Short mmCIF file of C-alpha atoms in Angstrom, two decimals:
data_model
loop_
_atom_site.label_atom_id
_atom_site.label_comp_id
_atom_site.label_asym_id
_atom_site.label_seq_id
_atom_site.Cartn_x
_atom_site.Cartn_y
_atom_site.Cartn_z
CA UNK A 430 9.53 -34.53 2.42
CA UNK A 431 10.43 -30.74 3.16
CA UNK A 432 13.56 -31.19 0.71
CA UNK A 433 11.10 -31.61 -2.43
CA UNK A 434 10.07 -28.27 -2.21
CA UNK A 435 12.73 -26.69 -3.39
CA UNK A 436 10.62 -23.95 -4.93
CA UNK A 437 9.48 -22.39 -1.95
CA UNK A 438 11.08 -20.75 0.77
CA UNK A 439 12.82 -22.43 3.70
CA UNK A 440 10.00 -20.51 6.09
CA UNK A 441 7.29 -22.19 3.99
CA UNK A 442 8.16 -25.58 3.48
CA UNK A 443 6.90 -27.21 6.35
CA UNK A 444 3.25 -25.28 5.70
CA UNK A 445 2.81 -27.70 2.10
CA UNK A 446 3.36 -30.69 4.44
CA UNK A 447 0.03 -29.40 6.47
CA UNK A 448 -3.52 -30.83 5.75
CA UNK A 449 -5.33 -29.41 2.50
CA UNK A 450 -7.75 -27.46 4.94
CA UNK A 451 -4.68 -25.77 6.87
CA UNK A 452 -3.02 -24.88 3.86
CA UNK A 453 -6.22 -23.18 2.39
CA UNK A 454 -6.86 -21.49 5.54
CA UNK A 455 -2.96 -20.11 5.48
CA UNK A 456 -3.34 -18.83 1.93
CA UNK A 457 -6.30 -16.93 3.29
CA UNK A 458 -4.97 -14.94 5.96
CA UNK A 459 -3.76 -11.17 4.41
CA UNK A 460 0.47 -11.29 4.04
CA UNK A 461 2.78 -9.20 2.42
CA UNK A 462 4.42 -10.66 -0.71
CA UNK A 463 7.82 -9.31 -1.76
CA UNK A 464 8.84 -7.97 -5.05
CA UNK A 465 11.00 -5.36 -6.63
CA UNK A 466 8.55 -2.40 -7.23
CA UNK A 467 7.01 -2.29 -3.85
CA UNK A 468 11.18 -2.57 -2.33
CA UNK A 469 12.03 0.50 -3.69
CA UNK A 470 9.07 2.74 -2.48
CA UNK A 471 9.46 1.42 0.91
CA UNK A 472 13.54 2.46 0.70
CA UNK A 473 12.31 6.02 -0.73
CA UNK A 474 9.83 6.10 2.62
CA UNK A 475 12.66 4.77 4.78
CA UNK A 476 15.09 7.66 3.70
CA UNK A 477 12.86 9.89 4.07
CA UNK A 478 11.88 8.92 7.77
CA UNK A 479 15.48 8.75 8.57
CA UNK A 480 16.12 12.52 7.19
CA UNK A 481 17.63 15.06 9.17
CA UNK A 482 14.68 17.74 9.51
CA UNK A 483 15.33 20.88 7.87
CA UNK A 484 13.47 23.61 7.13
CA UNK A 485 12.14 22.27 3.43
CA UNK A 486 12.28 18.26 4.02
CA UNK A 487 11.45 15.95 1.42
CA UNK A 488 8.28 14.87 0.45
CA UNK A 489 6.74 11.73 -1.72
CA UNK A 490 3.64 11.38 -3.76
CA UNK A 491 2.51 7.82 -4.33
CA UNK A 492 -0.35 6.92 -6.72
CA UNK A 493 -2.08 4.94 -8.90
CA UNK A 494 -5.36 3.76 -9.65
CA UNK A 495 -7.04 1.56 -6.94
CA UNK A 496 -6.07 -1.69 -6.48
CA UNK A 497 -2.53 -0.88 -7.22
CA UNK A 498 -0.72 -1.99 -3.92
CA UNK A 499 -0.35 1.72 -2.36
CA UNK A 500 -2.29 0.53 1.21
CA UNK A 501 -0.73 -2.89 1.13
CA UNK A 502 3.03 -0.92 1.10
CA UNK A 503 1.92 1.49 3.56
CA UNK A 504 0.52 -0.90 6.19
CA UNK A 505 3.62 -3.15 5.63
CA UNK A 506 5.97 0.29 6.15
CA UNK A 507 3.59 1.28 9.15
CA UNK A 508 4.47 -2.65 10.57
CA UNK A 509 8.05 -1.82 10.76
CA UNK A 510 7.92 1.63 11.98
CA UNK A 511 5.24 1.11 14.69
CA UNK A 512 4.97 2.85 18.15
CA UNK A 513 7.94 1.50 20.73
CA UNK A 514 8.16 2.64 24.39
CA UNK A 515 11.36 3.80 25.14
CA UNK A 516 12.16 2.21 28.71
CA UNK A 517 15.30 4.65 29.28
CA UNK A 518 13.03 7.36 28.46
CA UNK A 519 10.13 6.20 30.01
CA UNK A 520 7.50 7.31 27.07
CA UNK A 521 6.46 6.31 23.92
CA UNK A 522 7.78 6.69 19.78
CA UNK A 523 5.99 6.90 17.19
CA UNK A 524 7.99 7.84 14.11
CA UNK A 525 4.96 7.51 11.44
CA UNK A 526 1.48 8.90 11.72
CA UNK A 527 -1.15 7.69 8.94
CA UNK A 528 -4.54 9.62 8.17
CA UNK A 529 -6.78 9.51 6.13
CA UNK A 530 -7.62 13.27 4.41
CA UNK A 531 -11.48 14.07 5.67
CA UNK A 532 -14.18 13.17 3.47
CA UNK A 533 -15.08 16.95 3.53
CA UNK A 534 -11.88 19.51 2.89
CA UNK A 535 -12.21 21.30 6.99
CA UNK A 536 -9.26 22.64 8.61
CA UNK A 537 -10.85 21.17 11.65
CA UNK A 538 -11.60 17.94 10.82
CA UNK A 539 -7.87 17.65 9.47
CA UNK A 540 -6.32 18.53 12.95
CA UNK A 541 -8.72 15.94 14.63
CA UNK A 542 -7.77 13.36 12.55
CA UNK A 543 -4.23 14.10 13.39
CA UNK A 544 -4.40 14.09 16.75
CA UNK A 545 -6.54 11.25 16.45
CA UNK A 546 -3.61 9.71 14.33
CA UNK A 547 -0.99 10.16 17.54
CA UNK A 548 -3.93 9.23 20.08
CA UNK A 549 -4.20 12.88 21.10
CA UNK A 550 -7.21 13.78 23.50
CA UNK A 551 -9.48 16.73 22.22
CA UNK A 552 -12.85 18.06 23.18
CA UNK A 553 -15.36 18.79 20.77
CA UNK A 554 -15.30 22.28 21.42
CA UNK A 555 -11.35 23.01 20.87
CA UNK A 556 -10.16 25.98 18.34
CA UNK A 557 -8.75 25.28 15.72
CA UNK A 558 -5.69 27.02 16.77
CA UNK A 559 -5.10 24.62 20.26
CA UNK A 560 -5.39 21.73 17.65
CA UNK A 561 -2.81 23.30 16.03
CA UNK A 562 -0.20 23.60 18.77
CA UNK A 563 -1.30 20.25 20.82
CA UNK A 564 -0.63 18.79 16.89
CA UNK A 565 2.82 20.68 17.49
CA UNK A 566 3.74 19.70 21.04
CA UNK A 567 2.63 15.91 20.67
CA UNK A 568 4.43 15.39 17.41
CA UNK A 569 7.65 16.57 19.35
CA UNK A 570 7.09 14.29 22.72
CA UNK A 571 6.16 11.53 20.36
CA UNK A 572 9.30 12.19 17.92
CA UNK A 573 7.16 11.60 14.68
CA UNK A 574 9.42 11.82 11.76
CA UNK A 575 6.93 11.58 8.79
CA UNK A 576 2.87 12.08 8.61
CA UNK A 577 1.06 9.88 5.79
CA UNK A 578 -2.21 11.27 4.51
CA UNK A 579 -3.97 8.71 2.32
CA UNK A 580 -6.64 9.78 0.25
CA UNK A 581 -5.33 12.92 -1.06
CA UNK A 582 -8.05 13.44 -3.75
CA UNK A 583 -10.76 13.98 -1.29
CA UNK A 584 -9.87 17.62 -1.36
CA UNK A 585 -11.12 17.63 -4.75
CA UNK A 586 -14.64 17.23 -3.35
CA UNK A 587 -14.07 20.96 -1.54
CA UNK A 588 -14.17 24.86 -3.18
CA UNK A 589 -10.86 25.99 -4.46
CA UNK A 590 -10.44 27.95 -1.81
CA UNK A 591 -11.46 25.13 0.89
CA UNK A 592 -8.32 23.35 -1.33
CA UNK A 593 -6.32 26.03 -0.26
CA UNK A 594 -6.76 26.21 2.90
CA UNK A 595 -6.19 22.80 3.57
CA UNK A 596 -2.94 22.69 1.53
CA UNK A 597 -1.67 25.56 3.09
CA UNK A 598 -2.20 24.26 6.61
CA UNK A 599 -0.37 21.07 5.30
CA UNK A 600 2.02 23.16 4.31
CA UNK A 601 2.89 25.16 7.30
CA UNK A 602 2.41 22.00 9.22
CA UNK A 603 5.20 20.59 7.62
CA UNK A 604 7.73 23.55 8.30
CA UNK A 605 6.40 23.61 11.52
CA UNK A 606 7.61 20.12 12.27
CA UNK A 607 10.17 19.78 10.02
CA UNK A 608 9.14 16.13 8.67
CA UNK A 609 8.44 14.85 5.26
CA UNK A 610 4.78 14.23 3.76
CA UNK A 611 3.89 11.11 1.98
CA UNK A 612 0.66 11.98 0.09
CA UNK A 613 -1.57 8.56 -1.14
CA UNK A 614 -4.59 8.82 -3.72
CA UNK A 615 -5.28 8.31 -7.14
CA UNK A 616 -3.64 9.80 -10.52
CA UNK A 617 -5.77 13.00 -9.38
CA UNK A 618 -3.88 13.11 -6.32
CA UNK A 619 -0.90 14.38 -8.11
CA UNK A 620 -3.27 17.64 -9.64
CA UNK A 621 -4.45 18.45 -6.18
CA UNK A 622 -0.89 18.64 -5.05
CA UNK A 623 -0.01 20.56 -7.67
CA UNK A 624 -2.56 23.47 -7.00
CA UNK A 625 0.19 24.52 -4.70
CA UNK A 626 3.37 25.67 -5.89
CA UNK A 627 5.34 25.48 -3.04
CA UNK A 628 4.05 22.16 -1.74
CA UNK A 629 4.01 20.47 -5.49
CA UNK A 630 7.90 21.91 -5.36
CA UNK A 631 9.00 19.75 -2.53
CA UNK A 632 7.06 16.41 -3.98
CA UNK A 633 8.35 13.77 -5.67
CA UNK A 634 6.44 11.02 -7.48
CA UNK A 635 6.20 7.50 -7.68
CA UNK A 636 3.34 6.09 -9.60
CA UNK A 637 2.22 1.94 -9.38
CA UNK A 638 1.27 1.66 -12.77
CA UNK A 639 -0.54 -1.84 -13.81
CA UNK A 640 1.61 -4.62 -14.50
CA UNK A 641 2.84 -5.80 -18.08
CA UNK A 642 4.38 -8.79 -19.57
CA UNK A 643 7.97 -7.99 -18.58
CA UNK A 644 10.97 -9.15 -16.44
CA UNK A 645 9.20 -7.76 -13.15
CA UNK A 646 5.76 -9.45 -13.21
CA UNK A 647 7.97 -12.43 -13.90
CA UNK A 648 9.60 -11.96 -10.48
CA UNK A 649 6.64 -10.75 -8.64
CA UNK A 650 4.67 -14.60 -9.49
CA UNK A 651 7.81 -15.93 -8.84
CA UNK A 652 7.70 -14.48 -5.15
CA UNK A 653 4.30 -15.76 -5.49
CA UNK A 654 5.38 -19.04 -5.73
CA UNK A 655 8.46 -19.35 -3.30
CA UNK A 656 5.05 -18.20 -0.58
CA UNK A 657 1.91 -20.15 -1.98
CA UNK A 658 2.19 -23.37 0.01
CA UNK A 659 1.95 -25.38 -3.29
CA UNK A 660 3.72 -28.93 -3.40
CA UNK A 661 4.14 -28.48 -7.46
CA UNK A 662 6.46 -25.81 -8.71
CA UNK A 663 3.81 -23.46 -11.38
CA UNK A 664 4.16 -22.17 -14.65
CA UNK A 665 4.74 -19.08 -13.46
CA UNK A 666 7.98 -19.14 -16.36
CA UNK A 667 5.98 -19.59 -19.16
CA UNK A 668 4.95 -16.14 -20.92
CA UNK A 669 1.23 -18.45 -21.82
CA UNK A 670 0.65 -18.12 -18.46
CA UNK A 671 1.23 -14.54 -17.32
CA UNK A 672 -0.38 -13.16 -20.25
CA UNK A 673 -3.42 -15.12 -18.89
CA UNK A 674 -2.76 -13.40 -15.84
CA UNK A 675 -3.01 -10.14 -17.70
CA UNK A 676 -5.49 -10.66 -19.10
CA UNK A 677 -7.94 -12.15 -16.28
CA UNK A 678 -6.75 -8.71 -14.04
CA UNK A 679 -5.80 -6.03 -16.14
CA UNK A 680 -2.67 -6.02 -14.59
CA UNK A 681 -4.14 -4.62 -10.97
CA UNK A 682 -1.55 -6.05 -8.43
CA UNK A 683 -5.32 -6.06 -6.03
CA UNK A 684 -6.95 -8.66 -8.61
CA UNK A 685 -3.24 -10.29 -9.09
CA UNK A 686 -3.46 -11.33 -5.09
CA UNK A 687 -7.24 -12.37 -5.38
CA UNK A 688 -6.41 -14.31 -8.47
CA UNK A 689 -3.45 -15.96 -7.08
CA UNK A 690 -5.43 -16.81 -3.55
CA UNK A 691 -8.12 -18.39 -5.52
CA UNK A 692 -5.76 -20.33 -8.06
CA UNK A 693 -3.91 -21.86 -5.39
CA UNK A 694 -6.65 -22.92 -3.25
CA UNK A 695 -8.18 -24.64 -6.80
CA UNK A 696 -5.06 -26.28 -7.19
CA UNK A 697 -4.94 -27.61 -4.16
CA UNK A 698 -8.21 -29.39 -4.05
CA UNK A 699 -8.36 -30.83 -7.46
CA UNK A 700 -4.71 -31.84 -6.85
CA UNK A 701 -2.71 -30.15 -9.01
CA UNK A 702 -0.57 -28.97 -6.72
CA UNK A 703 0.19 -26.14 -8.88
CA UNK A 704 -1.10 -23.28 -10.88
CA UNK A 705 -1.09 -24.28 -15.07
CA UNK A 706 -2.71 -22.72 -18.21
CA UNK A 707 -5.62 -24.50 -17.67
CA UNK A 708 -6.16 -24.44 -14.14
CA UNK A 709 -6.74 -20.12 -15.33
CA UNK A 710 -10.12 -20.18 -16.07
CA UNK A 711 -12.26 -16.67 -16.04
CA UNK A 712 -14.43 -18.21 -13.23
CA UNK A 713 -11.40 -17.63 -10.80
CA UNK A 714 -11.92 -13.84 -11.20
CA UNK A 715 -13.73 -12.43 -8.21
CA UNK A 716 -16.85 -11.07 -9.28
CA UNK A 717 -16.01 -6.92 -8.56
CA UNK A 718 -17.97 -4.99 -10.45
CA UNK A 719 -14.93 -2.98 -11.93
CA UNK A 720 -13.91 -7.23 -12.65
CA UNK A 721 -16.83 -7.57 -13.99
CA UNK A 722 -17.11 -4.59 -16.49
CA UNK A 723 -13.54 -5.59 -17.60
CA UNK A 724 -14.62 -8.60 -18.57
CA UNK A 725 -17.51 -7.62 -20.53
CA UNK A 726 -15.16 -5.49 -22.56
CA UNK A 727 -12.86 -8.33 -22.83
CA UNK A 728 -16.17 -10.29 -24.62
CA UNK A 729 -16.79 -7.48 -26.74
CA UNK A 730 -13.38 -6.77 -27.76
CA UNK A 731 -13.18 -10.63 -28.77
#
């Protein structure tokens, strides 16, 4: 039966020959789908973990409005780049550290979350300046290559010169431990960046935009397909079909997965087997309220 599912992958053939219950419950479990876009961020992020350090090391700003795929290729780079114990050396790597940039621009509050980050032990009453050096000395026993601070636009929150402060301590962080920064936020992430000359100088950007109708969306529901434990091949081809895509999620790759997880669980209990035109209804939309907003323009638009 496996050999009539020739439009999924090998891995994923023998979950369409499971019940209609342990497929639904498969599709609802969080995976990573592959596609072009997200492939060549997470080579950009793998050269830069793998850079010599230097005194000025490359550094990469990813944004794009929420629900654009920036956490989903973060957690999947964090999976393969997660904390080993060297038994030669008898101690722990860990090559990436991911933070999240405190709600509330203090130098303090940055260090702890750093340390916190490389499960660093620090007493409430600690100066500023032993964070600083226990930031340096574990970074160095733990060989971390690159620091990821999601959330980047919560500086915006702070004074200007709270802004500064914070950027300049990311800053000298950086050329104190000679590894790259990979900054995560919104399209305001790139302004805050910017407020810095020297910092903006050693960024570069890559942006998840929405998706249009073009050869790439194409391919990323086609990778939907080949992983969707679907017995049918879907339209996926037909350009009917991925403009009603569009159109249900505004092209966020967030509603795109949402969208794709409820189709295929529809299609599986009425017995299509596969996700059509018709099967796209508006009701398959999870009711966000940013969804939901959209869709009242939609209306008014019409």
């Amino acid at each position: 039966m496996s050999s009539e599912f020739g439009h999924l992958q090998a891995s994923q053939r023998a979950v369409a020959q499971l019940s209609n219950e342990e497929r639904i419950d498969w599709i609802r479990q969080e995976r990573w789908i592959h596609y072009p876009r997200a492939k060549r961020i997470l080579e950009r992020l793998a050269e830069r973990v793998d850079y010599p350090p230097r005194h000025r090391m490359p550094c990469l700003a990813l944004y794009g409005s929420t629900g654009r795929g920036k956490t989903r290729i973060v957690q999947k780079f964090l999976r393969d780049n997660r904390a080993r114990f060297d038994k030669k050396l008898g101690r722990t790597r860990l090559p990436v550290v991911s933070i999240q940039m405190p709600p509330e621009p203090n130098l303090r509050d940055l260090y702890e979350e750093i340390l916190a980050g490389r499960g660093g032990v620090f007493s409430p009453g600690t100066s500023v300046t032993t964070l600083r050096h226990r930031i340096r000395a574990l970074a160095e026993q733990l060989e971390v290559r690159m620091l990821i601070i999601d959330e980047v636009h919560a500086l915006l929150v702070g004074t200007p010169r709270q802004q500064r402060i914070i950027l300049t301590a990311i800053r000298l962080l950086a050329n104190d431990l000679r590894i790259p920064l990979v900054g995560l936020g919104i399209e305001e992430a790139n302004r805050t960046l910017m407020t810095d000359d020297q910092l903006a100088d050693r960024f570069a950007a890559a942006e998840l935009p929405a998706w249009q109708e073009d050869e790439a969306f194409e391919q990323l529901l086609l990778s939907f397909e080949s992983t969707l434990p679907l017995r049918q091949p879907s339209e996926f081809r037909d350009p009917k079909v991925r403009q009603r895509i569009l159109t249900l999620t505004q092209g966020v790759l967030g509603r795109i997965c949402r969208l794709m997880e409820t189709a295929a669980v529809e299609a599986i209990r009425s017995g299509e087997e596969r996700v059509t035109l018709a099967l796209l209804q508006e009701e398959l939309v999870t009711e966000s309220l940013v969804s939901m907003a959209d869709r009242q323009t939609r209306r008014l638009s019409g």
